[in-house]
Coordinates of C-alpha atoms and ligand atoms in Angstrom, one line a residue:
M44 CA 71.6 130.2 68.6
A45 CA 69.3 132.8 70.2
Q46 CA 67.5 130.0 72.1
Q47 CA 70.9 128.7 73.3
N48 CA 71.9 132.2 74.5
D49 CA 68.6 132.6 76.3
K50 CA 69.1 129.2 78.0
F51 CA 72.6 130.3 79.1
K52 CA 71.4 133.6 80.4
A53 CA 68.6 131.9 82.4
L54 CA 71.3 129.6 83.9
V55 CA 73.5 132.4 84.9
A56 CA 70.6 134.3 86.4
H57 CA 69.4 131.2 88.3
C58 CA 72.9 130.6 89.8
K59 CA 72.8 134.1 91.3
E60 CA 69.1 134.3 92.3
Y61 CA 69.3 131.0 94.2
G62 CA 72.7 131.4 95.9
F63 CA 74.9 129.2 93.7
I64 CA 77.4 131.6 92.2
Y65 CA 78.1 135.3 92.7
Q66 CA 80.5 137.6 90.8
S67 CA 83.6 138.1 92.9
S68 CA 83.8 141.5 94.7
E69 CA 80.5 142.4 93.1
I70 CA 80.1 145.6 95.2
Y71 CA 83.2 146.9 93.4
D72 CA 81.6 146.0 90.0
G73 CA 83.3 142.6 90.1
L74 CA 86.6 141.1 89.1
S75 CA 86.6 139.7 85.6
A76 CA 86.6 135.8 85.4
V77 CA 86.7 135.3 89.1
Y78 CA 83.6 134.0 90.9
D79 CA 82.4 133.1 94.5
Y80 CA 80.3 130.1 95.3
G81 CA 77.3 130.8 97.5
P82 CA 75.6 128.5 100.1
Y83 CA 74.1 126.1 97.6
G84 CA 76.9 126.4 95.1
S85 CA 79.6 125.5 97.7
L86 CA 77.5 122.4 98.8
L87 CA 77.1 121.3 95.2
K88 CA 80.8 121.9 94.5
N89 CA 81.8 119.9 97.6
N90 CA 79.6 117.0 96.4
I91 CA 81.2 117.0 92.9
K92 CA 84.6 116.9 94.5
D93 CA 83.4 114.1 96.9
Y94 CA 82.1 112.1 94.0
W95 CA 85.4 112.5 92.1
W96 CA 87.6 111.7 95.1
K97 CA 85.5 108.6 96.1
A98 CA 85.5 107.3 92.5
M99 CA 89.3 107.8 92.0
V100 CA 90.8 107.3 95.5
Q101 CA 88.3 105.3 97.6
M102 CA 87.3 102.9 94.8
H103 CA 90.9 102.2 93.6
D104 CA 93.3 100.5 96.0
N105 CA 96.2 101.6 93.8
I106 CA 95.4 105.4 93.8
V107 CA 96.2 107.6 96.8
G108 CA 95.5 111.3 97.3
I109 CA 97.7 114.2 98.3
D110 CA 97.2 117.9 99.0
A111 CA 100.3 119.8 97.7
A112 CA 101.0 123.6 98.2
I113 CA 100.0 126.1 95.6
F114 CA 103.5 127.7 95.7
M115 CA 106.3 125.6 94.4
H116 CA 110.0 126.1 93.8
P117 CA 110.3 128.4 90.6
K118 CA 112.5 125.7 88.9
T119 CA 109.4 123.5 88.9
W120 CA 107.9 125.6 86.1
K121 CA 111.1 125.8 84.1
A122 CA 111.3 122.0 84.2
S123 CA 107.6 121.5 83.3
G124 CA 108.0 123.7 80.3
H125 CA 105.4 126.3 81.6
V126 CA 107.9 129.2 81.7
D127 CA 108.8 128.7 78.0
A128 CA 105.7 127.2 76.5
F129 CA 102.6 127.9 78.5
N130 CA 101.5 130.6 76.1
D131 CA 98.4 131.7 74.3
P132 CA 98.5 133.7 71.0
L133 CA 97.0 137.1 71.6
I134 CA 95.9 139.7 69.2
D135 CA 94.6 143.3 69.7
N136 CA 92.1 145.2 67.7
K137 CA 93.6 148.6 67.0
D138 CA 90.2 150.4 66.9
S139 CA 88.3 148.8 69.7
K140 CA 91.5 148.3 71.8
K141 CA 90.0 144.9 72.8
R142 CA 92.3 141.9 73.2
Y143 CA 91.5 138.4 72.0
R144 CA 93.0 135.0 71.7
A145 CA 93.8 134.5 68.0
D146 CA 93.0 130.8 68.1
V147 CA 89.7 131.4 69.8
L148 CA 88.7 133.9 67.1
I149 CA 89.3 131.2 64.6
E150 CA 87.5 128.6 66.6
D151 CA 84.5 130.9 66.9
Y152 CA 84.5 131.3 63.2
M153 CA 84.4 127.5 62.8
D154 CA 81.6 127.3 65.4
K155 CA 79.5 129.7 63.3
I156 CA 79.8 127.3 60.3
E157 CA 79.0 124.4 62.6
G158 CA 75.9 126.4 63.6
K159 CA 74.9 126.5 60.0
I160 CA 75.3 122.7 59.7
N161 CA 73.1 122.3 62.8
K162 CA 70.4 124.4 61.3
E163 CA 70.4 122.3 58.1
V164 CA 70.2 119.1 60.3
A165 CA 67.4 120.5 62.4
R166 CA 65.4 121.5 59.3
A167 CA 65.9 118.1 57.7
R168 CA 64.9 116.3 60.9
K169 CA 61.5 118.1 60.8
R170 CA 61.0 117.1 57.2
F171 CA 61.7 113.3 57.4
D172 CA 60.1 110.8 59.8
D173 CA 62.9 108.2 59.9
F174 CA 65.7 110.8 59.8
D175 CA 69.2 109.4 59.6
E176 CA 71.5 112.2 60.7
A177 CA 74.8 110.5 59.8
M178 CA 73.6 109.7 56.3
F179 CA 72.3 113.3 55.9
R180 CA 75.6 114.8 57.0
S181 CA 77.6 112.6 54.6
T182 CA 75.3 113.2 51.5
N183 CA 73.9 116.7 51.7
E184 CA 75.9 118.9 49.4
R185 CA 75.5 122.1 51.4
V186 CA 76.5 120.4 54.7
K187 CA 79.4 118.7 53.0
G188 CA 80.6 122.1 51.8
Y189 CA 80.4 123.6 55.3
Q190 CA 82.2 120.6 56.8
A191 CA 85.0 120.9 54.2
Q192 CA 85.4 124.6 55.2
I193 CA 85.7 123.7 58.8
D194 CA 88.2 120.9 58.2
E195 CA 90.4 123.1 56.1
V196 CA 90.5 125.9 58.7
A197 CA 91.0 123.4 61.6
K198 CA 94.0 121.9 59.7
R199 CA 95.6 125.3 59.2
L200 CA 95.0 126.3 62.8
A201 CA 96.5 123.0 64.2
T202 CA 99.6 123.4 62.0
A203 CA 100.1 127.0 63.0
M204 CA 99.6 126.2 66.7
T205 CA 102.0 123.2 66.6
N206 CA 104.7 125.2 64.8
N207 CA 104.1 128.3 67.0
D208 CA 103.6 130.2 63.8
M209 CA 102.1 133.5 64.9
A210 CA 102.4 135.0 61.3
E211 CA 100.2 132.2 60.0
L212 CA 97.6 132.7 62.7
K213 CA 97.3 136.4 61.7
Q214 CA 97.1 135.3 58.0
I215 CA 94.2 132.9 58.8
I216 CA 92.4 135.7 60.5
E217 CA 92.9 138.0 57.5
D218 CA 92.1 135.3 55.0
L219 CA 88.8 134.5 56.7
Q220 CA 88.1 138.2 57.2
I221 CA 87.4 137.8 60.8
A222 CA 86.1 141.0 62.4
D223 CA 86.2 142.1 66.1
P224 CA 83.1 140.5 67.6
E225 CA 82.4 143.7 69.5
G226 CA 83.3 146.6 67.1
G227 CA 83.3 144.9 63.7
S228 CA 86.7 146.3 62.8
R229 CA 89.4 144.2 60.9
N230 CA 92.2 146.5 62.0
W231 CA 94.4 143.9 63.9
T232 CA 97.8 144.0 65.4
D233 CA 100.3 141.1 64.8
V234 CA 99.8 138.0 66.9
R235 CA 102.0 137.7 70.0
Q236 CA 102.7 134.9 72.5
F237 CA 101.4 135.7 76.1
N238 CA 102.4 133.6 79.1
L239 CA 99.5 132.6 81.2
M240 CA 101.2 132.2 84.6
F241 CA 100.5 134.7 87.4
H242 CA 103.5 135.5 89.5
T243 CA 104.4 137.1 92.8
Q244 CA 107.5 137.8 94.8
L245 CA 108.9 135.7 97.7
G246 CA 109.6 137.5 100.9
N247 CA 112.6 139.8 100.7
I248 CA 114.3 138.1 97.8
A249 CA 114.3 140.5 94.8
G250 CA 114.5 139.7 91.1
E251 CA 114.1 136.4 89.3
E252 CA 115.5 134.4 92.3
G253 CA 112.4 135.2 94.3
K254 CA 109.9 135.0 91.5
L255 CA 107.1 132.6 92.6
Y256 CA 104.3 131.4 90.3
L257 CA 100.8 130.6 91.2
R258 CA 100.5 127.0 89.9
P259 CA 98.7 126.8 86.5
E260 CA 98.0 123.1 87.0
T261 CA 98.0 120.9 90.1
A262 CA 99.8 118.1 88.4
Q263 CA 103.3 119.3 89.1
G264 CA 102.7 119.0 92.9
I265 CA 102.1 115.3 92.2
F266 CA 105.2 114.8 89.9
V267 CA 107.7 116.3 92.4
N268 CA 106.2 114.1 95.2
F269 CA 106.2 110.9 93.1
L270 CA 109.0 109.1 95.0
N271 CA 107.9 110.4 98.4
V272 CA 104.4 108.9 97.8
Q273 CA 105.6 105.7 96.2
K274 CA 108.0 105.0 99.0
T275 CA 105.8 106.0 101.9
T276 CA 102.8 104.0 100.6
R277 CA 104.8 101.1 99.2
Q278 CA 102.9 101.3 95.9
K279 CA 103.9 99.2 92.9
L280 CA 103.4 100.3 89.3
P281 CA 100.8 100.9 88.0
F282 CA 99.6 103.3 90.6
G283 CA 98.1 106.7 90.7
I284 CA 98.2 110.0 92.8
A285 CA 95.2 112.1 92.9
Q286 CA 94.7 115.7 94.0
I287 CA 92.0 118.4 94.1
G288 CA 93.2 122.0 94.3
K289 CA 93.2 125.6 93.0
A290 CA 95.0 126.6 89.8
F291 CA 95.5 130.0 88.3
R292 CA 95.8 131.2 84.7
N293 CA 95.9 134.7 83.4
E294 CA 93.4 133.9 80.6
I295 CA 93.2 136.4 77.8
V296 CA 89.6 135.6 76.9
A297 CA 87.6 135.3 80.1
R298 CA 84.0 134.8 79.3
Q299 CA 81.2 132.2 79.3
F300 CA 80.8 132.5 83.1
I301 CA 82.7 129.9 85.0
F302 CA 83.8 128.0 81.9
R303 CA 87.1 129.9 81.6
M304 CA 88.2 131.5 84.9
R305 CA 91.4 133.0 86.1
E306 CA 91.2 131.2 89.5
F307 CA 89.7 127.7 89.3
E308 CA 89.9 124.3 90.8
Q309 CA 91.2 121.1 89.1
M310 CA 90.7 117.4 90.0
E311 CA 93.7 115.6 88.6
M312 CA 95.1 112.1 88.7
Q313 CA 98.5 111.0 87.5
F314 CA 98.7 107.3 86.8
F315 CA 102.3 106.0 86.8
I316 CA 102.9 103.2 84.4
Q317 CA 105.6 101.1 82.8
P318 CA 106.9 102.7 79.5
G319 CA 105.3 101.0 76.5
T320 CA 101.9 100.4 78.2
Q321 CA 100.6 103.9 77.7
K322 CA 98.2 103.0 74.8
K323 CA 96.5 100.3 77.0
W324 CA 96.0 102.7 80.0
Y325 CA 95.0 105.6 77.7
D326 CA 92.1 103.5 76.4
Y327 CA 91.3 102.3 79.9
W328 CA 91.1 105.8 81.5
K329 CA 89.1 107.1 78.6
E330 CA 86.4 104.5 79.2
V331 CA 86.5 104.8 83.1
R332 CA 86.2 108.6 82.9
L333 CA 83.4 108.6 80.4
N334 CA 81.5 106.2 82.6
W335 CA 82.0 108.5 85.6
H336 CA 80.0 111.2 83.7
K337 CA 77.4 108.8 82.5
A338 CA 76.7 107.4 86.0
L339 CA 75.2 110.8 86.8
G340 CA 72.6 110.3 84.2
T341 CA 74.1 112.7 81.7
P342 CA 72.6 111.8 78.3
A343 CA 75.1 110.0 76.1
E344 CA 74.5 112.4 73.2
K345 CA 75.7 115.3 75.4
L346 CA 79.1 113.8 75.8
R347 CA 81.7 113.0 73.2
F348 CA 85.5 112.4 72.7
H349 CA 87.5 114.9 70.8
D350 CA 91.1 114.1 69.9
H351 CA 93.5 117.1 70.3
D352 CA 94.5 118.6 67.0
N353 CA 97.5 120.1 68.5
L354 CA 99.3 118.4 71.4
A355 CA 100.6 120.1 74.5
H356 CA 104.4 120.2 74.9
Y357 CA 104.3 117.2 77.3
A358 CA 101.9 114.8 75.5
D359 CA 102.2 112.0 72.9
A360 CA 98.4 111.5 72.8
A361 CA 95.5 113.5 74.2
V362 CA 91.7 113.5 74.1
D363 CA 89.0 115.7 75.6
I364 CA 85.7 114.6 76.9
Q365 CA 83.5 117.4 75.6
F366 CA 80.1 118.3 77.0
Q367 CA 77.3 120.0 75.2
F368 CA 77.2 123.3 77.1
P369 CA 74.5 125.8 76.2
F370 CA 77.1 127.5 74.0
G371 CA 78.1 124.2 72.2
F372 CA 80.3 121.2 72.6
K373 CA 83.4 122.3 74.7
E374 CA 86.2 120.6 76.7
L375 CA 85.1 119.4 80.1
E376 CA 88.0 117.0 80.9
G377 CA 91.3 116.0 79.4
I378 CA 93.0 112.6 79.2
H379 CA 96.7 113.0 78.4
S380 CA 99.4 110.5 77.8
R381 CA 102.3 112.6 79.2
T382 CA 105.1 110.1 78.6
D383 CA 108.1 110.5 81.0
F384 CA 108.4 114.2 80.0
D385 CA 107.7 115.7 83.5
L386 CA 109.6 113.2 85.7
S387 CA 112.6 113.2 83.3
S388 CA 112.7 117.0 83.2
H389 CA 112.5 117.3 87.0
Q390 CA 115.2 114.6 87.3
E391 CA 117.4 116.6 85.0
L392 CA 116.9 120.0 86.5
S393 CA 117.0 118.9 90.2
S394 CA 119.7 116.3 89.7
K395 CA 117.7 114.0 92.0
K396 CA 116.8 110.5 90.7
L397 CA 113.1 110.0 90.0
M398 CA 113.4 106.4 89.0
Y399 CA 111.3 103.4 89.9
F400 CA 112.8 100.0 90.7
D401 CA 110.6 97.4 89.2
P402 CA 110.8 94.2 91.3
A403 CA 109.2 92.2 88.5
T404 CA 111.8 93.1 85.8
K405 CA 114.6 94.0 88.2
E406 CA 115.1 97.2 86.2
S407 CA 115.0 100.9 87.2
Y408 CA 113.3 103.3 84.9
V409 CA 111.5 106.7 84.8
P410 CA 107.8 105.8 84.7
Y411 CA 105.4 107.0 82.0
V412 CA 102.3 108.9 83.1
L413 CA 98.7 108.8 82.1
E414 CA 96.8 111.9 83.3
T415 CA 93.1 112.5 83.8
S416 CA 92.3 116.2 84.5
I417 CA 88.9 117.8 85.0
G418 CA 88.0 121.3 86.0
C419 CA 85.7 121.3 89.0
D420 CA 84.1 124.6 88.0
R421 CA 83.5 123.3 84.5
M422 CA 82.0 120.1 85.9
F423 CA 79.8 122.4 88.1
L424 CA 78.7 124.3 85.0
A425 CA 78.0 121.1 83.1
T426 CA 76.0 119.7 86.1
M427 CA 73.9 122.9 86.3
S428 CA 73.2 123.1 82.6
N429 CA 72.2 119.5 82.5
A430 CA 69.9 119.8 85.6
L431 CA 68.1 123.1 85.0
I432 CA 64.8 122.6 83.4
N433 CA 61.8 124.9 82.9
E434 CA 58.8 122.5 82.6
Q435 CA 55.1 122.3 82.8
V436 CA 54.3 121.1 86.3
P437 CA 53.8 117.3 86.1
G438 CA 50.2 116.2 86.4
Q439 CA 48.8 119.7 85.7
D440 CA 46.7 120.4 82.6
D441 CA 47.4 124.1 82.5
E442 CA 50.3 124.7 80.1
N443 CA 51.1 128.0 81.9
N444 CA 51.6 126.3 85.2
R445 CA 55.4 125.9 84.9
R446 CA 58.3 125.5 87.3
D447 CA 62.1 125.9 87.3
V448 CA 63.6 122.7 88.7
L449 CA 67.2 121.5 89.1
K450 CA 67.1 117.8 88.5
F451 CA 70.4 116.9 90.0
H452 CA 71.3 113.3 90.7
P453 CA 70.2 113.1 94.3
A454 CA 73.7 112.3 95.5
L455 CA 74.9 115.7 94.1
A456 CA 72.0 117.7 95.4
P457 CA 73.1 120.4 97.8
I458 CA 70.1 119.9 100.1
K459 CA 68.8 116.3 100.4
A460 CA 65.5 117.0 102.0
A461 CA 63.3 119.8 103.2
I462 CA 61.0 119.3 106.2
M463 CA 57.8 121.4 106.4
P464 CA 55.0 121.6 108.9
L465 CA 51.6 122.0 107.1
K466 CA 50.7 124.8 109.5
R467 CA 53.4 126.9 111.3
T468 CA 50.9 128.1 113.8
N469 CA 50.3 124.6 115.1
P470 CA 52.9 123.9 117.9
E471 CA 52.4 120.1 117.6
L472 CA 53.1 120.1 113.9
V473 CA 56.1 122.4 114.4
E474 CA 57.5 120.2 117.2
K475 CA 57.2 117.0 115.1
A476 CA 58.8 118.7 112.1
K477 CA 61.7 120.1 114.1
G478 CA 62.2 116.7 115.7
L479 CA 62.6 115.1 112.3
F480 CA 64.9 117.9 111.1
D481 CA 67.1 117.3 114.1
E482 CA 67.3 113.6 113.3
L483 CA 67.9 114.1 109.6
K484 CA 70.6 116.7 110.0
L485 CA 72.9 114.2 111.7
S486 CA 73.4 112.4 108.3
C487 CA 72.8 115.0 105.6
H488 CA 72.2 118.6 104.7
C489 CA 68.5 119.3 105.1
Q490 CA 66.3 122.3 105.7
Y491 CA 63.4 123.1 108.0
D492 CA 61.1 125.6 106.4
D493 CA 57.8 127.0 107.6
T494 CA 58.0 130.5 106.0
G495 CA 55.1 130.1 103.4
A496 CA 52.4 128.0 102.0
I497 CA 53.4 124.5 101.2
G498 CA 53.0 125.0 97.4
K499 CA 55.4 128.0 97.5
L500 CA 57.9 126.1 99.6
Y501 CA 57.9 123.2 97.2
R502 CA 58.7 125.5 94.3
R503 CA 61.6 127.0 96.2
Q504 CA 63.0 123.5 96.9
D505 CA 62.6 122.5 93.2
A506 CA 64.6 125.6 92.2
I507 CA 67.6 124.5 94.4
G508 CA 67.2 120.8 93.4
T509 CA 66.1 119.3 96.7
P510 CA 65.2 115.6 95.8
F511 CA 62.7 115.2 98.7
C512 CA 60.2 117.3 100.6
I513 CA 58.7 115.9 103.7
T514 CA 55.4 117.4 105.0
I515 CA 54.2 116.9 108.6
D516 CA 50.4 117.2 108.6
F517 CA 47.5 116.4 110.8
D518 CA 47.5 112.7 109.9
T519 CA 51.1 112.7 111.3
L520 CA 49.7 113.5 114.7
E521 CA 47.3 110.5 114.4
D522 CA 49.4 107.8 112.8
N523 CA 53.0 109.0 112.8
T524 CA 53.3 109.0 109.0
V525 CA 54.6 111.8 106.8
T526 CA 54.3 112.7 103.1
L527 CA 57.4 112.2 101.1
R528 CA 57.3 114.1 97.8
D529 CA 59.6 113.3 94.9
R530 CA 61.1 116.3 93.1
D531 CA 61.0 114.9 89.6
T532 CA 57.7 112.9 89.5
L533 CA 55.9 114.9 92.2
K534 CA 54.6 111.5 93.4
Q535 CA 53.8 111.6 97.1
E536 CA 54.1 108.5 99.3
R537 CA 53.1 108.0 102.9
V538 CA 55.9 106.7 105.0
A539 CA 56.4 106.1 108.7
I540 CA 58.2 109.0 110.4
D541 CA 60.8 106.7 112.0
K542 CA 61.7 105.2 108.6
V543 CA 62.0 108.5 106.6
A544 CA 65.6 109.4 107.6
A545 CA 66.8 105.9 106.4
I546 CA 64.9 106.2 103.2
V547 CA 66.3 109.7 102.4
R548 CA 69.8 108.4 103.3
E549 CA 69.5 105.4 101.1
R550 CA 68.2 107.2 98.1
T551 CA 70.7 110.1 98.2
D552 CA 73.8 108.3 99.2
M553 CA 76.9 108.6 97.0
S554 CA 77.2 104.8 96.8
T555 CA 74.2 104.8 94.5
L556 CA 76.5 106.2 91.9
F557 CA 78.9 103.3 92.2
A558 CA 76.3 100.6 91.9
Ligands
GAP640 N1 97.3 119.1 83.9 C1 96.8 119.2 82.6 C2 96.0 120.4 82.4 O1 96.0 121.3 83.2 P1 94.3 121.4 80.7 O2 93.6 120.8 79.6 O3 95.0 122.7 80.5 O4 95.3 120.3 81.3 C3 92.5 120.5 82.4 O5 93.3 121.6 81.9 C4 91.1 120.9 82.8 O6 91.1 122.0 83.6 C5 90.3 121.3 81.6 O7 89.7 120.2 80.9 C6 89.2 122.2 82.2 O8 88.2 121.4 82.7 C7 90.0 122.8 83.4 N2 90.4 124.2 83.0 C8 91.5 124.6 82.3 N3 91.6 125.9 82.3 C9 90.5 126.4 82.9 C10 90.0 127.7 83.2 N4 90.6 128.8 82.8 N5 88.8 127.8 83.9 C11 88.2 126.7 84.3 N6 88.6 125.5 84.1 C12 89.7 125.3 83.4

């Protein structure tokens, strides 16, 4: 656990030191759970969005994109169920005056037991050469005991959440003797429901009439535009509408850096289907989305499916793709079978038909919807935690010669190549290097750097994850070749200067992810 905490702290520090993420309004001591993306962070985030958009929209001829407004008619949120049901159970500690999510306190309790299991597994792995983890988990009495505890608490939690039973949530906290993580006190208030939507007021309209919500999910902008898009693009079912945009939630527990934010970005796709086919499409999108993550080189053991124990008000089936963050396996993406809940509710409240005429069956019906929804910021955090490595410099014998390197997939790397003259005082080297930079910048983000010794410049580029460094040296002046250094292997190849731009383009292009 201490090791995991250290890794997470190092990640947060790296994000700040190298211009990926800053606390919002830092000069005023920051705003809790709100963050700004710096120069490299915004490039990485754009690349993540580009990868998602290309995979979902460009690669599917039956998925189109939109960009809906953040503000929507207030009735939208009544129809969607968010006004009545988008709540988290909150509890206050009377002594520390700290506020918590009751379900998260209980989940943290289960995580602690999971930590004990992981310790047992790690100890056993060291003892046996041909260690079979599944067998160990199913036969070791201590591990079985811990797992039974987790299962029992998980069952109680799921039932209480499904039934909106706040008294039972308080009872679970008391039964498990859960203490305030900060002060250690067990002096709790009752559990209350807390609506997560932010709101503001429209122009000069006072009261409920003018109450505007900041959207808590981008999906509703897609639902209300369903017929507009279907008619103007002449799509036939099944077809999808994709969108990337900001969402806002007044989260009670705002911690773990950009994992849980109050302002964040979602990448969502609603796939409209014939009623009755939802199981087929649910399985299909589970596989497609998992493969999207795997294509980045994310190790399979860091990704897993986790069925929802307690379904959202709109879903008849739901699963998370969880990623192993430095603080454990947590939700990265959701795949939800949303039935016809949203379209039917909007149809009812707006009194406007949201039906599809199926030319194949000659019937009109409200389509069912399969949703894939991933937080861009969470994907950013997963990408960073996967990529950041502190390692002994490859090829060096000295154990203490270490480097911090971000081993991003080249297509996601913020800067694709750095160009460096071996000697900045030599005008011929500088001219050649700047010439190459001017050529390369036409097709990708690259950097010219002559501000230090080559070794130091390499380390700086490793720390921001640049896949290629190109050095212009004295041989370049003789034979027009340059050194191309690979970030991960540190192998250096000699290539013709007029070929280098094409090589970098080819090796860093997004299409390598779709191959
Ligand atoms: N339209 C469905 C929906 O919004 P969700 O599970 O509440 O479902 C989808 O959210 C994804 O949005 C999550 O898997 C997560 O990646 C991201 N997300 C949700 N709340 C977030 C928050 N407070 N901060 C960052 N990302 C968040």
